[in-house]
mmCIF file of C-alpha atoms in Angstrom:
data_model
loop_
_atom_site.group_PDB
_atom_site.id
_atom_site.type_symbol
_atom_site.label_atom_id
_atom_site.label_comp_id
_atom_site.label_asym_id
_atom_site.label_seq_id
_atom_site.Cartn_x
_atom_site.Cartn_y
_atom_site.Cartn_z
ATOM 1 C CA MET A 246 134.973 11.186 103.232
ATOM 2 C CA ALA A 247 132.642 14.073 102.398
ATOM 3 C CA ARG A 248 133.940 17.518 103.138
ATOM 4 C CA SER A 249 131.946 19.932 105.268
ATOM 5 C CA ASN A 250 130.759 23.067 103.488
ATOM 6 C CA LYS A 251 130.714 24.964 106.783
ATOM 7 C CA ALA A 252 133.245 27.798 106.898
ATOM 8 C CA PRO A 253 136.004 27.336 109.508
ATOM 9 C CA ARG A 254 135.597 29.292 112.738
ATOM 10 C CA SER A 255 137.674 32.469 112.932
ATOM 11 C CA THR A 256 140.391 32.799 115.575
ATOM 12 C CA THR A 257 139.838 36.552 116.058
ATOM 13 C CA THR A 258 140.706 37.519 119.649
ATOM 14 C CA GLY A 259 140.034 40.651 121.690
ATOM 15 C CA VAL A 260 137.386 42.721 123.444
ATOM 16 C CA LEU A 261 134.538 44.700 121.917
ATOM 17 C CA VAL A 262 132.547 47.342 123.798
ATOM 18 C CA VAL A 263 129.018 47.621 122.401
ATOM 19 C CA ASP A 264 126.219 50.083 123.184
ATOM 20 C CA LYS A 265 123.366 47.586 123.457
ATOM 21 C CA PRO A 266 120.033 48.901 122.159
ATOM 22 C CA VAL A 267 116.728 48.548 123.990
ATOM 23 C CA GLY A 268 114.687 45.542 122.894
ATOM 24 C CA MET A 269 117.495 43.013 122.387
ATOM 25 C CA THR A 270 118.788 40.444 124.830
ATOM 26 C CA SER A 271 122.495 40.313 125.578
ATOM 27 C CA MET A 272 122.665 36.981 123.757
ATOM 28 C CA ASP A 273 121.015 38.569 120.693
ATOM 29 C CA VAL A 274 123.942 41.007 120.609
ATOM 30 C CA VAL A 275 126.430 38.149 121.050
ATOM 31 C CA ALA A 276 124.855 36.330 118.082
ATOM 32 C CA VAL A 277 125.139 39.400 115.822
ATOM 33 C CA VAL A 278 128.785 40.024 116.743
ATOM 34 C CA ARG A 279 129.690 36.350 116.460
ATOM 35 C CA ARG A 280 128.245 36.225 112.944
ATOM 36 C CA ARG A 281 130.064 39.384 111.870
ATOM 37 C CA ALA A 282 133.326 38.021 113.309
ATOM 38 C CA GLY A 283 133.213 34.892 111.173
ATOM 39 C CA ARG A 284 131.706 32.578 113.793
ATOM 40 C CA THR A 285 134.379 33.478 116.361
ATOM 41 C CA ARG A 286 133.533 32.202 119.838
ATOM 42 C CA THR A 287 131.927 35.167 121.615
ATOM 43 C CA GLY A 288 130.546 35.828 125.092
ATOM 44 C CA HIS A 289 129.508 38.786 127.228
ATOM 45 C CA ALA A 290 130.683 40.053 130.617
ATOM 46 C CA GLY A 291 127.364 40.619 132.382
ATOM 47 C CA THR A 292 123.769 40.491 131.181
ATOM 48 C CA LEU A 293 121.667 43.545 130.398
ATOM 49 C CA ASP A 294 117.878 43.158 130.443
ATOM 50 C CA PRO A 295 116.130 43.569 127.058
ATOM 51 C CA LEU A 296 114.636 46.902 128.196
ATOM 52 C CA ALA A 297 118.049 48.148 129.371
ATOM 53 C CA SER A 298 120.654 49.733 127.124
ATOM 54 C CA GLY A 299 124.282 50.706 127.292
ATOM 55 C CA VAL A 300 127.692 49.170 127.818
ATOM 56 C CA LEU A 301 127.951 45.469 127.020
ATOM 57 C CA VAL A 302 131.524 44.149 127.020
ATOM 58 C CA LEU A 303 132.133 41.177 124.731
ATOM 59 C CA GLY A 304 135.074 38.812 124.672
ATOM 60 C CA LEU A 305 135.980 37.153 121.377
ATOM 61 C CA GLY A 306 138.206 34.145 120.801
ATOM 62 C CA ARG A 307 140.626 33.747 123.701
ATOM 63 C CA GLY A 308 138.925 36.794 125.203
ATOM 64 C CA THR A 309 136.061 34.558 126.328
ATOM 65 C CA LYS A 310 138.405 33.034 128.913
ATOM 66 C CA SER A 311 138.762 36.463 130.552
ATOM 67 C CA LEU A 312 135.035 37.162 130.895
ATOM 68 C CA SER A 313 134.967 36.269 134.589
ATOM 69 C CA ALA A 314 137.605 38.944 135.314
ATOM 70 C CA LEU A 315 135.545 41.470 133.373
ATOM 71 C CA MET A 316 132.365 40.463 135.215
ATOM 72 C CA ASP A 317 134.025 41.056 138.585
ATOM 73 C CA THR A 318 134.457 44.775 137.865
ATOM 74 C CA GLU A 319 132.219 47.570 139.144
ATOM 75 C CA LYS A 320 129.258 48.646 137.002
ATOM 76 C CA GLU A 321 127.677 52.077 136.612
ATOM 77 C CA TYR A 322 124.068 52.795 135.638
ATOM 78 C CA GLU A 323 121.669 55.662 135.226
ATOM 79 C CA THR A 324 118.043 54.786 135.832
ATOM 80 C CA GLU A 325 114.765 56.689 135.786
ATOM 81 C CA ILE A 326 112.241 55.393 138.320
ATOM 82 C CA ASP A 327 108.484 55.932 138.476
ATOM 83 C CA LEU A 328 107.574 56.161 142.173
ATOM 84 C CA GLY A 329 103.859 56.265 141.424
ATOM 85 C CA ALA A 330 103.384 52.559 140.766
ATOM 86 C CA PHE A 331 104.808 49.043 140.877
ATOM 87 C CA THR A 332 104.914 46.440 138.111
ATOM 88 C CA ALA A 333 105.353 42.680 138.454
ATOM 89 C CA THR A 334 108.531 42.833 136.382
ATOM 90 C CA ASP A 335 109.891 45.993 138.073
ATOM 91 C CA ASP A 336 110.184 47.651 134.650
ATOM 92 C CA ARG A 337 107.964 48.836 131.776
ATOM 93 C CA GLU A 338 107.320 45.304 130.554
ATOM 94 C CA GLY A 339 104.799 44.660 133.332
ATOM 95 C CA GLU A 340 101.391 46.219 133.769
ATOM 96 C CA ARG A 341 101.502 49.429 135.789
ATOM 97 C CA GLU A 342 99.833 49.081 139.219
ATOM 98 C CA PRO A 343 99.366 52.599 140.647
ATOM 99 C CA VAL A 344 100.019 53.233 144.334
ATOM 100 C CA ALA A 345 97.953 55.808 146.217
ATOM 101 C CA VAL A 346 100.364 58.310 147.775
ATOM 102 C CA GLU A 347 98.721 60.961 149.938
ATOM 103 C CA ARG A 348 101.767 63.221 149.992
ATOM 104 C CA PRO A 349 104.734 62.781 147.632
ATOM 105 C CA PRO A 350 108.080 62.461 149.447
ATOM 106 C CA THR A 351 110.162 65.614 149.751
ATOM 107 C CA PRO A 352 113.639 65.843 148.228
ATOM 108 C CA GLU A 353 114.996 65.497 151.768
ATOM 109 C CA ALA A 354 113.014 62.282 152.289
ATOM 110 C CA ILE A 355 114.310 60.958 148.990
ATOM 111 C CA GLU A 356 117.914 61.654 150.009
ATOM 112 C CA THR A 357 117.412 59.954 153.376
ATOM 113 C CA ALA A 358 115.881 56.843 151.802
ATOM 114 C CA VAL A 359 118.534 56.659 149.091
ATOM 115 C CA GLY A 360 121.229 56.811 151.751
ATOM 116 C CA ARG A 361 119.943 53.575 153.285
ATOM 117 C CA PHE A 362 120.905 51.691 150.126
ATOM 118 C CA ARG A 363 124.549 52.747 150.012
ATOM 119 C CA GLY A 364 127.250 50.294 151.029
ATOM 120 C CA PRO A 365 126.831 46.541 151.617
ATOM 121 C CA ILE A 366 123.150 45.542 151.475
ATOM 122 C CA MET A 367 121.118 42.360 151.206
ATOM 123 C CA GLN A 368 119.036 42.209 148.041
ATOM 124 C CA GLN A 369 116.467 39.664 146.912
ATOM 125 C CA PRO A 370 116.586 39.122 143.128
ATOM 126 C CA PRO A 371 113.458 40.114 141.181
ATOM 127 C CA ALA A 372 110.822 37.452 140.544
ATOM 128 C CA TYR A 373 111.389 38.047 136.832
ATOM 129 C CA SER A 374 115.080 37.189 136.775
ATOM 130 C CA ALA A 375 117.231 34.366 135.431
ATOM 131 C CA VAL A 376 118.156 33.140 138.921
ATOM 132 C CA LYS A 377 117.524 29.405 139.235
ATOM 133 C CA VAL A 378 115.074 28.065 141.816
ATOM 134 C CA ASP A 379 115.147 24.261 142.115
ATOM 135 C CA GLY A 380 116.672 24.071 138.653
ATOM 136 C CA ARG A 381 114.141 26.413 137.006
ATOM 137 C CA ARG A 382 114.572 30.035 136.004
ATOM 138 C CA ALA A 383 112.657 32.348 138.317
ATOM 139 C CA TYR A 384 111.066 34.259 135.440
ATOM 140 C CA LYS A 385 109.619 31.039 133.998
ATOM 141 C CA ILE A 386 107.976 30.273 137.331
ATOM 142 C CA ALA A 387 106.647 33.839 137.592
ATOM 143 C CA ARG A 388 105.269 33.850 134.050
ATOM 144 C CA ARG A 389 103.254 30.736 134.846
ATOM 145 C CA GLY A 390 101.675 32.440 137.844
ATOM 146 C CA GLY A 391 103.995 31.009 140.482
ATOM 147 C CA THR A 392 105.940 32.815 143.176
ATOM 148 C CA PRO A 393 109.618 31.838 143.044
ATOM 149 C CA GLU A 394 111.258 31.581 146.471
ATOM 150 C CA LEU A 395 114.301 33.779 146.071
ATOM 151 C CA VAL A 396 116.886 34.217 148.805
ATOM 152 C CA ALA A 397 118.386 37.642 149.503
ATOM 153 C CA ARG A 398 122.104 37.861 148.845
ATOM 154 C CA PRO A 399 124.833 40.378 149.647
ATOM 155 C CA VAL A 400 125.610 43.085 147.099
ATOM 156 C CA VAL A 401 127.548 46.347 147.362
ATOM 157 C CA VAL A 402 126.377 49.798 146.286
ATOM 158 C CA HIS A 403 129.503 51.942 146.062
ATOM 159 C CA ALA A 404 127.677 55.134 145.074
ATOM 160 C CA LEU A 405 124.027 56.134 144.765
ATOM 161 C CA GLU A 406 123.332 59.689 143.661
ATOM 162 C CA VAL A 407 120.102 61.554 143.004
ATOM 163 C CA ARG A 408 120.414 63.199 139.594
ATOM 164 C CA ASP A 409 116.890 64.582 139.297
ATOM 165 C CA TYR A 410 113.571 64.397 141.129
ATOM 166 C CA ALA A 411 110.167 65.709 140.090
ATOM 167 C CA TRP A 412 107.340 63.588 141.454
ATOM 168 C CA PRO A 413 106.753 60.836 140.477
ATOM 169 C CA ARG A 414 109.994 60.511 138.498
ATOM 170 C CA LEU A 415 113.373 60.023 140.118
ATOM 171 C CA THR A 416 116.677 59.687 138.271
ATOM 172 C CA LEU A 417 119.573 57.940 140.004
ATOM 173 C CA ARG A 418 123.196 57.207 139.215
ATOM 174 C CA VAL A 419 124.288 53.839 140.582
ATOM 175 C CA ARG A 420 127.816 52.437 140.946
ATOM 176 C CA CYS A 421 127.843 48.901 142.262
ATOM 177 C CA GLY A 422 129.569 45.566 142.430
ATOM 178 C CA LYS A 423 128.407 42.534 140.501
ATOM 179 C CA GLY A 424 125.067 40.905 141.230
ATOM 180 C CA LEU A 425 122.979 44.006 141.934
ATOM 181 C CA TYR A 426 119.608 44.315 140.198
ATOM 182 C CA VAL A 427 118.739 47.944 139.457
ATOM 183 C CA ARG A 428 115.100 46.934 138.972
ATOM 184 C CA ARG A 429 114.957 45.488 142.465
ATOM 185 C CA LEU A 430 116.624 48.596 143.851
ATOM 186 C CA ALA A 431 113.742 50.641 142.400
ATOM 187 C CA ARG A 432 111.145 48.414 144.073
ATOM 188 C CA ASP A 433 112.947 48.369 147.430
ATOM 189 C CA LEU A 434 113.426 52.139 147.381
ATOM 190 C CA GLY A 435 109.705 52.585 146.739
ATOM 191 C CA ALA A 436 108.888 50.285 149.640
ATOM 192 C CA GLU A 437 111.207 52.313 151.866
ATOM 193 C CA LEU A 438 109.463 55.543 150.840
ATOM 194 C CA GLY A 439 105.923 54.146 151.065
ATOM 195 C CA THR A 440 105.453 54.738 147.334
ATOM 196 C CA GLY A 441 105.672 52.639 144.203
ATOM 197 C CA GLY A 442 108.903 52.009 142.376
ATOM 198 C CA TYR A 443 109.732 50.532 138.971
ATOM 199 C CA CYS A 444 112.291 51.371 136.288
ATOM 200 C CA LEU A 445 111.206 53.400 133.306
ATOM 201 C CA SER A 446 114.703 53.092 131.867
ATOM 202 C CA ILE A 447 118.089 51.611 132.736
ATOM 203 C CA ARG A 448 121.264 52.612 130.933
ATOM 204 C CA ARG A 449 124.600 51.065 131.833
ATOM 205 C CA THR A 450 127.270 53.697 131.455
ATOM 206 C CA ALA A 451 130.361 51.708 132.446
ATOM 207 C CA VAL A 452 131.694 48.214 133.071
ATOM 208 C CA GLY A 453 134.927 48.636 134.991
ATOM 209 C CA PRO A 454 137.177 50.871 132.856
ATOM 210 C CA PHE A 455 135.032 50.452 129.729
ATOM 211 C CA THR A 456 132.663 53.378 129.272
ATOM 212 C CA LEU A 457 129.762 54.473 127.136
ATOM 213 C CA GLU A 458 132.004 56.982 125.355
ATOM 214 C CA GLU A 459 133.958 54.167 123.702
ATOM 215 C CA ALA A 460 130.998 51.841 123.126
ATOM 216 C CA ILE A 461 130.025 51.181 119.508
ATOM 217 C CA PRO A 462 126.323 51.153 118.556
ATOM 218 C CA LEU A 463 125.448 47.649 117.430
ATOM 219 C CA ASP A 464 124.427 48.785 113.965
ATOM 220 C CA ALA A 465 127.872 50.399 113.568
ATOM 221 C CA VAL A 466 129.831 47.207 114.345
ATOM 222 C CA PRO A 467 131.799 46.424 111.147
ATOM 223 C CA ASP A 468 130.789 43.484 108.967
ATOM 224 C CA PRO A 469 133.087 41.675 108.650
ATOM 225 C CA LEU A 470 134.511 42.332 112.112
ATOM 226 C CA THR A 471 138.273 41.827 112.296
ATOM 227 C CA GLU A 472 140.845 41.843 115.061
ATOM 228 C CA ASN A 473 141.781 45.397 114.070
ATOM 229 C CA ASP A 474 138.329 46.496 115.244
ATOM 230 C CA LEU A 475 138.825 45.101 118.755
ATOM 231 C CA VAL A 476 140.607 46.190 121.911
ATOM 232 C CA PRO A 477 143.627 43.820 122.084
ATOM 233 C CA LEU A 478 143.168 41.313 124.909
ATOM 234 C CA ASP A 479 146.402 42.227 126.695
ATOM 235 C CA ALA A 480 145.507 45.925 126.585
ATOM 236 C CA ALA A 481 141.998 45.225 127.880
ATOM 237 C CA LEU A 482 143.271 43.161 130.795
ATOM 238 C CA ALA A 483 145.911 45.785 131.614
ATOM 239 C CA ARG A 484 143.086 48.299 132.109
ATOM 240 C CA LEU A 485 141.678 46.107 134.885
ATOM 241 C CA ALA A 486 144.840 46.374 136.961
#
């Protein structure tokens, strides 16, 4: 029997916290880490859009079995929103469609509108999202000119704080449960204000107890990546308690 020339898969186990760069998908990051870890099974605990950056928690080896527990944690983001326009994608990928605003909202109006999105809310996923509609991804339907029928679902916004506002740009800090789309929050906030609303930037600053301060830039992830470079699985899970 002929022997396979393929190298055996590594059994490296643990958690890696990466600072995902703009322009890559979450699965692109998984592929890079998996390769550097000797083909160790690798997965992520919550997708970041290609135009978003920040904390992406990866499970390697037996750590992939704990991804659901990691995904159930709260997430924190900082986002800059342009209130002067909408885009079809709710971010910079789409063409900017300016909205005529006779009088920009005051800081007080901004605070009032923001307050309406704190706590449990119903949120419809963006048209350009990976949510499945009749077995097809919504973004594939949208890119072909269709209008995916997306059902609003419950999400929780634990904290929503105005960090800076100078028309038309608004910076928010968001702490939320799983399932919330920051891009959709920008659009819905704009609709509430009678303005536009799309994300100029989204940066995830925390996934549960894992923060940006401990995240490793992708280009700084060691090659080869060994178990000594990871957060031990037991220690990672203990931080969720």
